[in-house]
PDB file of C-alpha atoms and ligand atoms in Angstrom:
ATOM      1  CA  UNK A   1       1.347  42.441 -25.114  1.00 93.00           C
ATOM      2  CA  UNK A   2      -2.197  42.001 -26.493  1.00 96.00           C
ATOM      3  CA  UNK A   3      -3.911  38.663 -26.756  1.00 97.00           C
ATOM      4  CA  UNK A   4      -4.349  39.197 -30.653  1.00 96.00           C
ATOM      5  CA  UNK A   5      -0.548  40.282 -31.019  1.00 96.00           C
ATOM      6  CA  UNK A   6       0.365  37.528 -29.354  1.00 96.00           C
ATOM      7  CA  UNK A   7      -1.429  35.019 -31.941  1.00 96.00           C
ATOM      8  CA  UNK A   8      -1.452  36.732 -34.851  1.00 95.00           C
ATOM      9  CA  UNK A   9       2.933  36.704 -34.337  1.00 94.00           C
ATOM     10  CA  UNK A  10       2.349  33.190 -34.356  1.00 93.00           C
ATOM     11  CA  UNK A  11       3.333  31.116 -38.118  1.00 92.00           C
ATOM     12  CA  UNK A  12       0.178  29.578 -37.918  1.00 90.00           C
ATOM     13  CA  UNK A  13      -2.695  32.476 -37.631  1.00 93.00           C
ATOM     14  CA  UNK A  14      -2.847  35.281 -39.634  1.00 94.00           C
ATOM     15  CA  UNK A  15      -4.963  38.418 -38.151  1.00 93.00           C
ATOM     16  CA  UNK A  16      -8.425  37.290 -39.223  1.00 95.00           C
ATOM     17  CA  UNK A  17      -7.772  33.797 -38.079  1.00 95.00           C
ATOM     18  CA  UNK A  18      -7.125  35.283 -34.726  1.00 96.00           C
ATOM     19  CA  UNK A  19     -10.255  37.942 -34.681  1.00 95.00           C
ATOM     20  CA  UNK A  20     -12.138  33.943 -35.738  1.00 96.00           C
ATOM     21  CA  UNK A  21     -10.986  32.228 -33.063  1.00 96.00           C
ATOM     22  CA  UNK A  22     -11.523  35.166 -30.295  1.00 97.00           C
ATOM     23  CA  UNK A  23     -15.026  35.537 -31.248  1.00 96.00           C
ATOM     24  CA  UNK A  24     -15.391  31.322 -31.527  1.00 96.00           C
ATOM     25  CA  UNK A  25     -14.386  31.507 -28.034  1.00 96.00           C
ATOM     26  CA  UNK A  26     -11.743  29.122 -28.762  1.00 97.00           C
ATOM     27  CA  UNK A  27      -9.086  30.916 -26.556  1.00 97.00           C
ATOM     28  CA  UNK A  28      -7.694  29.951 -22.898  1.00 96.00           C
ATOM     29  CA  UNK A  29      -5.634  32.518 -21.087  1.00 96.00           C
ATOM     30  CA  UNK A  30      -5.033  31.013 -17.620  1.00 93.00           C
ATOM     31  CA  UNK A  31      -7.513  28.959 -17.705  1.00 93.00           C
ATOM     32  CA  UNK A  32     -10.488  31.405 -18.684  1.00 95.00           C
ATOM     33  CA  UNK A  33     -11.725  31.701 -22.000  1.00 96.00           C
ATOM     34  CA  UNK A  34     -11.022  35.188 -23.414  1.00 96.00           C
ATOM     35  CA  UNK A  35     -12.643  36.741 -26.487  1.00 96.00           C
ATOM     36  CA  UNK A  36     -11.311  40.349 -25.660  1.00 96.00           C
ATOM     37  CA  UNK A  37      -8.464  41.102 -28.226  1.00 96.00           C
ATOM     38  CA  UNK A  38      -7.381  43.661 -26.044  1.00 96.00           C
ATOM     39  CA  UNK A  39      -6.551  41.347 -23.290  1.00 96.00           C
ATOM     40  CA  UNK A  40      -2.991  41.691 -22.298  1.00 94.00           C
ATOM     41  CA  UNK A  41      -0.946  38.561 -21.854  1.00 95.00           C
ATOM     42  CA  UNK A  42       2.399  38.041 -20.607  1.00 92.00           C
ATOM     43  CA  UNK A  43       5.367  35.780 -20.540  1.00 91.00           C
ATOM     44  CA  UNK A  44       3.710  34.194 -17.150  1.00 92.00           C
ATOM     45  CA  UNK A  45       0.683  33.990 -18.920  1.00 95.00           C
ATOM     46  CA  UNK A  46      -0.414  30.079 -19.789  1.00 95.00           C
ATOM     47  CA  UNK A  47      -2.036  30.390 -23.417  1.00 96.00           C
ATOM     48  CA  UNK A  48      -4.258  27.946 -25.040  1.00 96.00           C
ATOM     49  CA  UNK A  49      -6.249  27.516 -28.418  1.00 96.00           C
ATOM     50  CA  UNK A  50      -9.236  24.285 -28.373  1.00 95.00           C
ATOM     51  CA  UNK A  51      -6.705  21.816 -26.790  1.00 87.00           C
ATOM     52  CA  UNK A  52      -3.298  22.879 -28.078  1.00 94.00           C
ATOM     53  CA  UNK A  53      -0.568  24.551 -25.496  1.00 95.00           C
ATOM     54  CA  UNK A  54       0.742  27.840 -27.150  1.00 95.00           C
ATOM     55  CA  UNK A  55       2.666  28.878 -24.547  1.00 94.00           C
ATOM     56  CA  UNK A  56       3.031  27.080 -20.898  1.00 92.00           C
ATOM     57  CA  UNK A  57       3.614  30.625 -19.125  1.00 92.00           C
ATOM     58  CA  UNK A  58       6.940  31.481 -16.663  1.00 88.00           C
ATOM     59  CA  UNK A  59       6.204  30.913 -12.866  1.00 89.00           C
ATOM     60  CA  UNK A  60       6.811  34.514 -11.535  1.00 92.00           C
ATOM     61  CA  UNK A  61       8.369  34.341  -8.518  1.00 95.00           C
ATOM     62  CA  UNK A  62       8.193  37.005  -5.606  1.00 97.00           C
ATOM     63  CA  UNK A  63      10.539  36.817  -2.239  1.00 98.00           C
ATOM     64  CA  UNK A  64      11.123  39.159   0.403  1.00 98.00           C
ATOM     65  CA  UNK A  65      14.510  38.560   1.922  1.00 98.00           C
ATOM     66  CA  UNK A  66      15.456  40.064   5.381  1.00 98.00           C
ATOM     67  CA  UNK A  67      18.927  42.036   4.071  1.00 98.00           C
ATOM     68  CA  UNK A  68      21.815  41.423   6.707  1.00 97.00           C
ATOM     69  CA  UNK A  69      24.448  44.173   6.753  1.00 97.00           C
ATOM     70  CA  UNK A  70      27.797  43.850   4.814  1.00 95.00           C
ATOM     71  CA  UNK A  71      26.481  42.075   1.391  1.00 95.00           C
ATOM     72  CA  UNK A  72      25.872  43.765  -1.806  1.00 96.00           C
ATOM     73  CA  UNK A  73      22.623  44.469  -3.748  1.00 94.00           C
ATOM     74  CA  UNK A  74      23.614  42.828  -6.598  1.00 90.00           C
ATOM     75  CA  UNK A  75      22.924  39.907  -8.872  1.00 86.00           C
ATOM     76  CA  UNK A  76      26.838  38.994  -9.265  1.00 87.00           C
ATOM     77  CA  UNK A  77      30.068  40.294  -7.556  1.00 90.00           C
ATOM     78  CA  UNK A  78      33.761  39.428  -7.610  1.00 91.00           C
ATOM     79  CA  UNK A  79      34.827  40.347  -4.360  1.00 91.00           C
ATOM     80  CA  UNK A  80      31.810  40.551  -1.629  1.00 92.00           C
ATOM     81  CA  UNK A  81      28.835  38.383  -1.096  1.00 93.00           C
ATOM     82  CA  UNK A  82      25.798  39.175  -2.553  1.00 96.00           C
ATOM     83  CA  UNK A  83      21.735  39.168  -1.598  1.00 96.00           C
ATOM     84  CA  UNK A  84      21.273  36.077  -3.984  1.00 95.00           C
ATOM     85  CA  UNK A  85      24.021  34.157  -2.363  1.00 94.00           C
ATOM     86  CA  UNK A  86      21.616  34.265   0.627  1.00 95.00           C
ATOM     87  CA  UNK A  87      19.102  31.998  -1.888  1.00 95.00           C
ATOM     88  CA  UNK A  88      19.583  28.549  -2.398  1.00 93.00           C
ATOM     89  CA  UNK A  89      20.430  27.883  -6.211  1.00 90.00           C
ATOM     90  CA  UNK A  90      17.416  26.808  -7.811  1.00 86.00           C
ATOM     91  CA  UNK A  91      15.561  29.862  -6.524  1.00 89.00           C
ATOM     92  CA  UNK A  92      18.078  32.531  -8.183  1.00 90.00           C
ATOM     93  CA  UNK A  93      17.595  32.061 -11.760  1.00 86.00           C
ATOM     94  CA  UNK A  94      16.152  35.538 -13.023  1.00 89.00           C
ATOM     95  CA  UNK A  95      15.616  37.298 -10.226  1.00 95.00           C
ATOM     96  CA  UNK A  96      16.263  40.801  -9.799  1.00 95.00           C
ATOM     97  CA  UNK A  97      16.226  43.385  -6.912  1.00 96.00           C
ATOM     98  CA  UNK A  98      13.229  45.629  -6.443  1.00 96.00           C
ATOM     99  CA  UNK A  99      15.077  48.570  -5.159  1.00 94.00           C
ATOM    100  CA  UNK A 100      18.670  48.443  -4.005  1.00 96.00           C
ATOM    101  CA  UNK A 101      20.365  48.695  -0.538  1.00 97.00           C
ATOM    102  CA  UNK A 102      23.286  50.055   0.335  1.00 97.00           C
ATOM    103  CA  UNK A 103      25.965  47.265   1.870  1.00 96.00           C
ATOM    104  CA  UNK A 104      25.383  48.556   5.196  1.00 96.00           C
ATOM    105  CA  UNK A 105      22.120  48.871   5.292  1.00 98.00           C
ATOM    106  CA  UNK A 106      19.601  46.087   6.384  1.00 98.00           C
ATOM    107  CA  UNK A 107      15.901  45.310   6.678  1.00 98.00           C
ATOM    108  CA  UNK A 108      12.935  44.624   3.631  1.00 98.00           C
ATOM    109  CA  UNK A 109      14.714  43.935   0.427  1.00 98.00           C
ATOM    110  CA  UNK A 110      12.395  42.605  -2.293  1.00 98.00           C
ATOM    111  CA  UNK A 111      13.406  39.898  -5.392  1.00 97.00           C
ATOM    112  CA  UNK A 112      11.292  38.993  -8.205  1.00 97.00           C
ATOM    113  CA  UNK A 113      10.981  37.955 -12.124  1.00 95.00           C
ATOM    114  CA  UNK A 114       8.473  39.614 -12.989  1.00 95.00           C
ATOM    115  CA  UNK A 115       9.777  42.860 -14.233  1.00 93.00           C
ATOM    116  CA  UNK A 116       6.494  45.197 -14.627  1.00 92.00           C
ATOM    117  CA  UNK A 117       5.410  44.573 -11.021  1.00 95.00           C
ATOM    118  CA  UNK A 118       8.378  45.207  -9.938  1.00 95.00           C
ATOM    119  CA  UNK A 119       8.731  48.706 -11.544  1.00 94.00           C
ATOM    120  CA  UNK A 120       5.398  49.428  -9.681  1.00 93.00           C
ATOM    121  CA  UNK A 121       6.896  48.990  -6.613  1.00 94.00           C
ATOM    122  CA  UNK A 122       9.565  51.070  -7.171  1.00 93.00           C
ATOM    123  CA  UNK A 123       8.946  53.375  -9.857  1.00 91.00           C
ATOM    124  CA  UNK A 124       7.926  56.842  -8.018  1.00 88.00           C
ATOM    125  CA  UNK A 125       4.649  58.265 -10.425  1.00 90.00           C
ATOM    126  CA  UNK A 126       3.093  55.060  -8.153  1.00 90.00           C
ATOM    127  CA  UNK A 127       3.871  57.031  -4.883  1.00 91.00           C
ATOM    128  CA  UNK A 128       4.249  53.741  -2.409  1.00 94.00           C
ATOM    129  CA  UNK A 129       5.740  55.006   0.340  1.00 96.00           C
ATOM    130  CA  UNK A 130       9.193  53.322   1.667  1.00 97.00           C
ATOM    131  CA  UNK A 131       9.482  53.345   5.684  1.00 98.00           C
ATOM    132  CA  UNK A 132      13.535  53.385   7.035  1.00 98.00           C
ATOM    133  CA  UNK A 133      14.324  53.899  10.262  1.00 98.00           C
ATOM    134  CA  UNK A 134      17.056  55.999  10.618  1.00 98.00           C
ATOM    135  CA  UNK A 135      20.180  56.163  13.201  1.00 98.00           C
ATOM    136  CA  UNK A 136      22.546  59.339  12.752  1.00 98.00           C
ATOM    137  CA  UNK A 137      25.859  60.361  14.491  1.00 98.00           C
ATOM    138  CA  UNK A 138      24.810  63.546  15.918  1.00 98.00           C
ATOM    139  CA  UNK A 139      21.406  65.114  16.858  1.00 98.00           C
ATOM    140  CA  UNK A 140      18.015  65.099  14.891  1.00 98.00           C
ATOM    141  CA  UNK A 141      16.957  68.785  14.864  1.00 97.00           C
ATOM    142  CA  UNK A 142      12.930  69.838  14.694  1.00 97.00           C
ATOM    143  CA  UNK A 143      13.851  71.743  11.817  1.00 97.00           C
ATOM    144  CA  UNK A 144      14.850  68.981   9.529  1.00 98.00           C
ATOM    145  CA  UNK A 145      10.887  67.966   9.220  1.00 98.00           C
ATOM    146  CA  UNK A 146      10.648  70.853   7.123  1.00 98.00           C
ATOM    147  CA  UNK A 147      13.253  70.679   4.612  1.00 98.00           C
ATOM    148  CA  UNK A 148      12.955  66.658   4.013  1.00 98.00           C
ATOM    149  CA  UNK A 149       8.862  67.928   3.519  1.00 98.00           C
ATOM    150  CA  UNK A 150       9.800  70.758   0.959  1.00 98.00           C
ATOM    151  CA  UNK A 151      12.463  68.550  -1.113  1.00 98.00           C
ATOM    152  CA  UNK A 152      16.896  68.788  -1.503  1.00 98.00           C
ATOM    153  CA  UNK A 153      18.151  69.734  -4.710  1.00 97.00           C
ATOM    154  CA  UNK A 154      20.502  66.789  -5.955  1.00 97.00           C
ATOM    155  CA  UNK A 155      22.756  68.463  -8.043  1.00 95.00           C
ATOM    156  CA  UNK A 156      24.285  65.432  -9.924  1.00 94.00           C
ATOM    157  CA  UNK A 157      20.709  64.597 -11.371  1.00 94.00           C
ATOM    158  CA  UNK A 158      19.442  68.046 -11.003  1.00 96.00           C
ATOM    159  CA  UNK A 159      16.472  67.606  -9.655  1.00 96.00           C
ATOM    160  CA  UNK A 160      14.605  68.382  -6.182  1.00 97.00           C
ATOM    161  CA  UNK A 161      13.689  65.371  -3.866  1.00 97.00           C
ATOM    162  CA  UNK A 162       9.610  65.001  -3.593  1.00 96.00           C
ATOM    163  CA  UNK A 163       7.903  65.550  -0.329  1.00 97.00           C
ATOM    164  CA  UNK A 164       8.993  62.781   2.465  1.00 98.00           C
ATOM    165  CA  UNK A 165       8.185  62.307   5.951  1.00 98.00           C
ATOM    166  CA  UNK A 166      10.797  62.726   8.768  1.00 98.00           C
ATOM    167  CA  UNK A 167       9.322  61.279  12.026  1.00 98.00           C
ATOM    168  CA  UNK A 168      11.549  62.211  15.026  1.00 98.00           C
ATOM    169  CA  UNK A 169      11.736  59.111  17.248  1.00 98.00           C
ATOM    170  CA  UNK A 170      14.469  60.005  19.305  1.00 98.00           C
ATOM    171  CA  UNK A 171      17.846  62.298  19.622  1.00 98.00           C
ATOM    172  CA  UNK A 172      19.383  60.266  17.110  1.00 98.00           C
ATOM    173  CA  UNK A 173      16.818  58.284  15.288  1.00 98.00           C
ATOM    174  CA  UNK A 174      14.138  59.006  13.077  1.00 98.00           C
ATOM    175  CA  UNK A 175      11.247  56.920  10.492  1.00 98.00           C
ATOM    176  CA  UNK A 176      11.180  58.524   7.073  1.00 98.00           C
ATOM    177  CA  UNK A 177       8.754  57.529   4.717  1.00 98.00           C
ATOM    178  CA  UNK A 178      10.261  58.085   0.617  1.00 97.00           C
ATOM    179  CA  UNK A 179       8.254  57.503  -2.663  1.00 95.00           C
ATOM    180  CA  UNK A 180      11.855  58.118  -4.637  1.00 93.00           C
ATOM    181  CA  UNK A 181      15.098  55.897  -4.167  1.00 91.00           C
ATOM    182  CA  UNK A 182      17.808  57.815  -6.017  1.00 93.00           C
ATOM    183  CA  UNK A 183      21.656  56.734  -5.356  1.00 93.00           C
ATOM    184  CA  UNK A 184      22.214  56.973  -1.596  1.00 96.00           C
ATOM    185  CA  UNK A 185      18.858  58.922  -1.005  1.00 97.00           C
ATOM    186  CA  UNK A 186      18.708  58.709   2.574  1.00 98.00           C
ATOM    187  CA  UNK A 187      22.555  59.660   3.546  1.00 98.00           C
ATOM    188  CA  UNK A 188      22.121  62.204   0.997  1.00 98.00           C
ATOM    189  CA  UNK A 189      19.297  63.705   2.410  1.00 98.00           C
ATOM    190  CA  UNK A 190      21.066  63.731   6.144  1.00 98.00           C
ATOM    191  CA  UNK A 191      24.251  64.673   4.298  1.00 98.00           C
ATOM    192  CA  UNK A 192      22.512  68.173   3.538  1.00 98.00           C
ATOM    193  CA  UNK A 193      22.670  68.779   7.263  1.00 98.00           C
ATOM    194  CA  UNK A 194      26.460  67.051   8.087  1.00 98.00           C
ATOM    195  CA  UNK A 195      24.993  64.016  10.176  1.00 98.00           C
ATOM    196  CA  UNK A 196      26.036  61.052   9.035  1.00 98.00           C
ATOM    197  CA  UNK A 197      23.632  58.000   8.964  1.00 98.00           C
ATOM    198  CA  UNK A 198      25.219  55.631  11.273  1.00 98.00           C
ATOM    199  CA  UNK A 199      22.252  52.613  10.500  1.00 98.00           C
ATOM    200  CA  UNK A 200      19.616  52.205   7.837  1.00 98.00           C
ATOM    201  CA  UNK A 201      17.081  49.586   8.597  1.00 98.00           C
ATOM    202  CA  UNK A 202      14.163  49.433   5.631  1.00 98.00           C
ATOM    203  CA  UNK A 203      10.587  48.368   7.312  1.00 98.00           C
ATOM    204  CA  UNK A 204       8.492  48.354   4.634  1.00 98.00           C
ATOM    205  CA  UNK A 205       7.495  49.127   0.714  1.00 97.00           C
ATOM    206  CA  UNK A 206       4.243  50.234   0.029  1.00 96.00           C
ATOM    207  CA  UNK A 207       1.883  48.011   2.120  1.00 96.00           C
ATOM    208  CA  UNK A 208       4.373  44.862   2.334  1.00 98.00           C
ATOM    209  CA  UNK A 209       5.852  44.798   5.759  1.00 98.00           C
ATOM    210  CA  UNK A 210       9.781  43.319   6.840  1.00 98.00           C
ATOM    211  CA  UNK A 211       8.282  39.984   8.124  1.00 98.00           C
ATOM    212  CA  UNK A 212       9.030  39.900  11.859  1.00 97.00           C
ATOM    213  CA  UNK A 213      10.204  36.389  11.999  1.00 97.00           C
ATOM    214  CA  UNK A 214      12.781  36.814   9.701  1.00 98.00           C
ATOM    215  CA  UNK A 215      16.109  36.983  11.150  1.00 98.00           C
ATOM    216  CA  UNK A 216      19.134  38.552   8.862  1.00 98.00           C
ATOM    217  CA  UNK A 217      19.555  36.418   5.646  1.00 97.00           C
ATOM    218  CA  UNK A 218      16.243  34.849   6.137  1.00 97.00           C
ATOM    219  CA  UNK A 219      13.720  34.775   3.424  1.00 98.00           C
ATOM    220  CA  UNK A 220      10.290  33.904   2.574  1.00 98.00           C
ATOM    221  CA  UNK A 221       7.376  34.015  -0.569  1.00 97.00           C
ATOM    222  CA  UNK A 222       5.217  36.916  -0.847  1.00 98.00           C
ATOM    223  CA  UNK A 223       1.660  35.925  -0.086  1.00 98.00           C
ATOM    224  CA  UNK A 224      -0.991  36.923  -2.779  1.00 96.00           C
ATOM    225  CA  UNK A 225      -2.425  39.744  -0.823  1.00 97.00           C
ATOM    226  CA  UNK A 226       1.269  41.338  -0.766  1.00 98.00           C
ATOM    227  CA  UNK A 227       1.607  40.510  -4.138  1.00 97.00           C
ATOM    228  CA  UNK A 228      -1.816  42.171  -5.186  1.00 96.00           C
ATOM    229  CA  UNK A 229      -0.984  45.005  -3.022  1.00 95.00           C
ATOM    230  CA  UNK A 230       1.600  46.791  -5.979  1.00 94.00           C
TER     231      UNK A 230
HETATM  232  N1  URA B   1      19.122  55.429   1.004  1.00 68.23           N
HETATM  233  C1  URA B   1      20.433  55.245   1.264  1.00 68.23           C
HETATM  234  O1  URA B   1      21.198  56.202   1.407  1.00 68.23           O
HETATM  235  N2  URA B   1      20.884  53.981   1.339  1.00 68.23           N
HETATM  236  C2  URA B   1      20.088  52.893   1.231  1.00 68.23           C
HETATM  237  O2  URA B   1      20.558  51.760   1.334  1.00 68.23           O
HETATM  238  C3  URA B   1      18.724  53.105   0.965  1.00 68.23           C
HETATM  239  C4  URA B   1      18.258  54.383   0.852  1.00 68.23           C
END
């Protein structure tokens, strides 16, 4: 929310206290003095007036975790094992999946707490690509480039996929670069032709990359350059 929301909510300022104290240069966002009543602040955000703490700001937290096949993409689950069970305890508190995974499929899965980043990532007016490398029971054809360019109509949302990117690597494997991820994209999307996806691997998200040294279940914090890529 705005800087000046943010005070002027507070019992003790009312709004020309707040507009006062901007232009006194009396307030700390981070660190920086900020006069701007525009400035946006958020729950991460460490907010101070002269010496007094208004609010100490939420660490975000952002983790890339190397998905193993056969555990669900989901904070909690009665029967099957879950991505956050992969996390030791202390780490788990608030996090949420950037963009699911199927239990089956492995590769680049994404947790944070910071909730407007991670709609960036995913969200697809921001168009970051998603890379997936594809094995299928039966053959790749040339002519699937085509269709996955020009879009399939999902009935159940009624709508028609956007343009993606269907690399041929092989008879039966293929990279495909998405900017969507609607319910089962990728099967549905080989589905339209009768081949079955056989393995999903996800490689990247926009410009954050599947570290290589993770092995299954293995995870890691994003640096600031992967974080300040979204
Ligand atoms: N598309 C799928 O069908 N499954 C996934 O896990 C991810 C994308």
């Amino acid at each position: 929310m705005r800087l000046d929301r943010f005070l002027a909510n507070l019992p003790s300022y009312n709004r020309q206290q707040v507009r006062l104290l901007l232009v006194q240069r009396r307030v700390r966002v981070d660190g920086d003095t900020v006069a701007d009543p525009r400035a946006e602040v958020r729950e991460f955000s460490r907010i101070e007036v002269d010496d007094q703490l208004l609010q100490a700001g939420r660490p975000a937290r952002y983790l890339m975790l190397h998905k193993p096949a056969g555990c669900v993409s989901a904070t909690h689950d009665p029967q099957h094992r879950t991505v956050l069970d992969l996390l030791p305890a202390p780490l788990r508190e608030d996090l949420h999946i950037a963009g699911r995974l199927d239990y089956n499929t492995t590769g680049l899965m994404i947790l944070t707490n910071d909730g407007q980043w991670s709609r960036r990532l995913t969200q697809p007016a921001t168009k970051l690509p998603k890379h997936y490398l594809v094995e299928t029971e039966d053959e790749i054809g040339a002519h699937y480039v085509d269709k996955f360019r020009t879009g399939f109509y999902f009935a159940f949302e009624d709508l028609t996929t956007l343009p993606a990117q269907l690399d041929i690597l092989g008879p039966r494997t293929a990279r495909l670069a998405i900017i969507e991820g609607r319910y089962h994209q990728v099967k549905r999307m080989f589905g339209y032709f009768d081949n079955k996806v056989v393995g999903l691997h996800r490689e990247t998200m926009g410009a954050i990359q599947l570290d290589p040294g993770l092995a299954p279940g293995e995870f890691r914090a994003l640096t600031a350059t992967e974080i300040a890529s979204v």
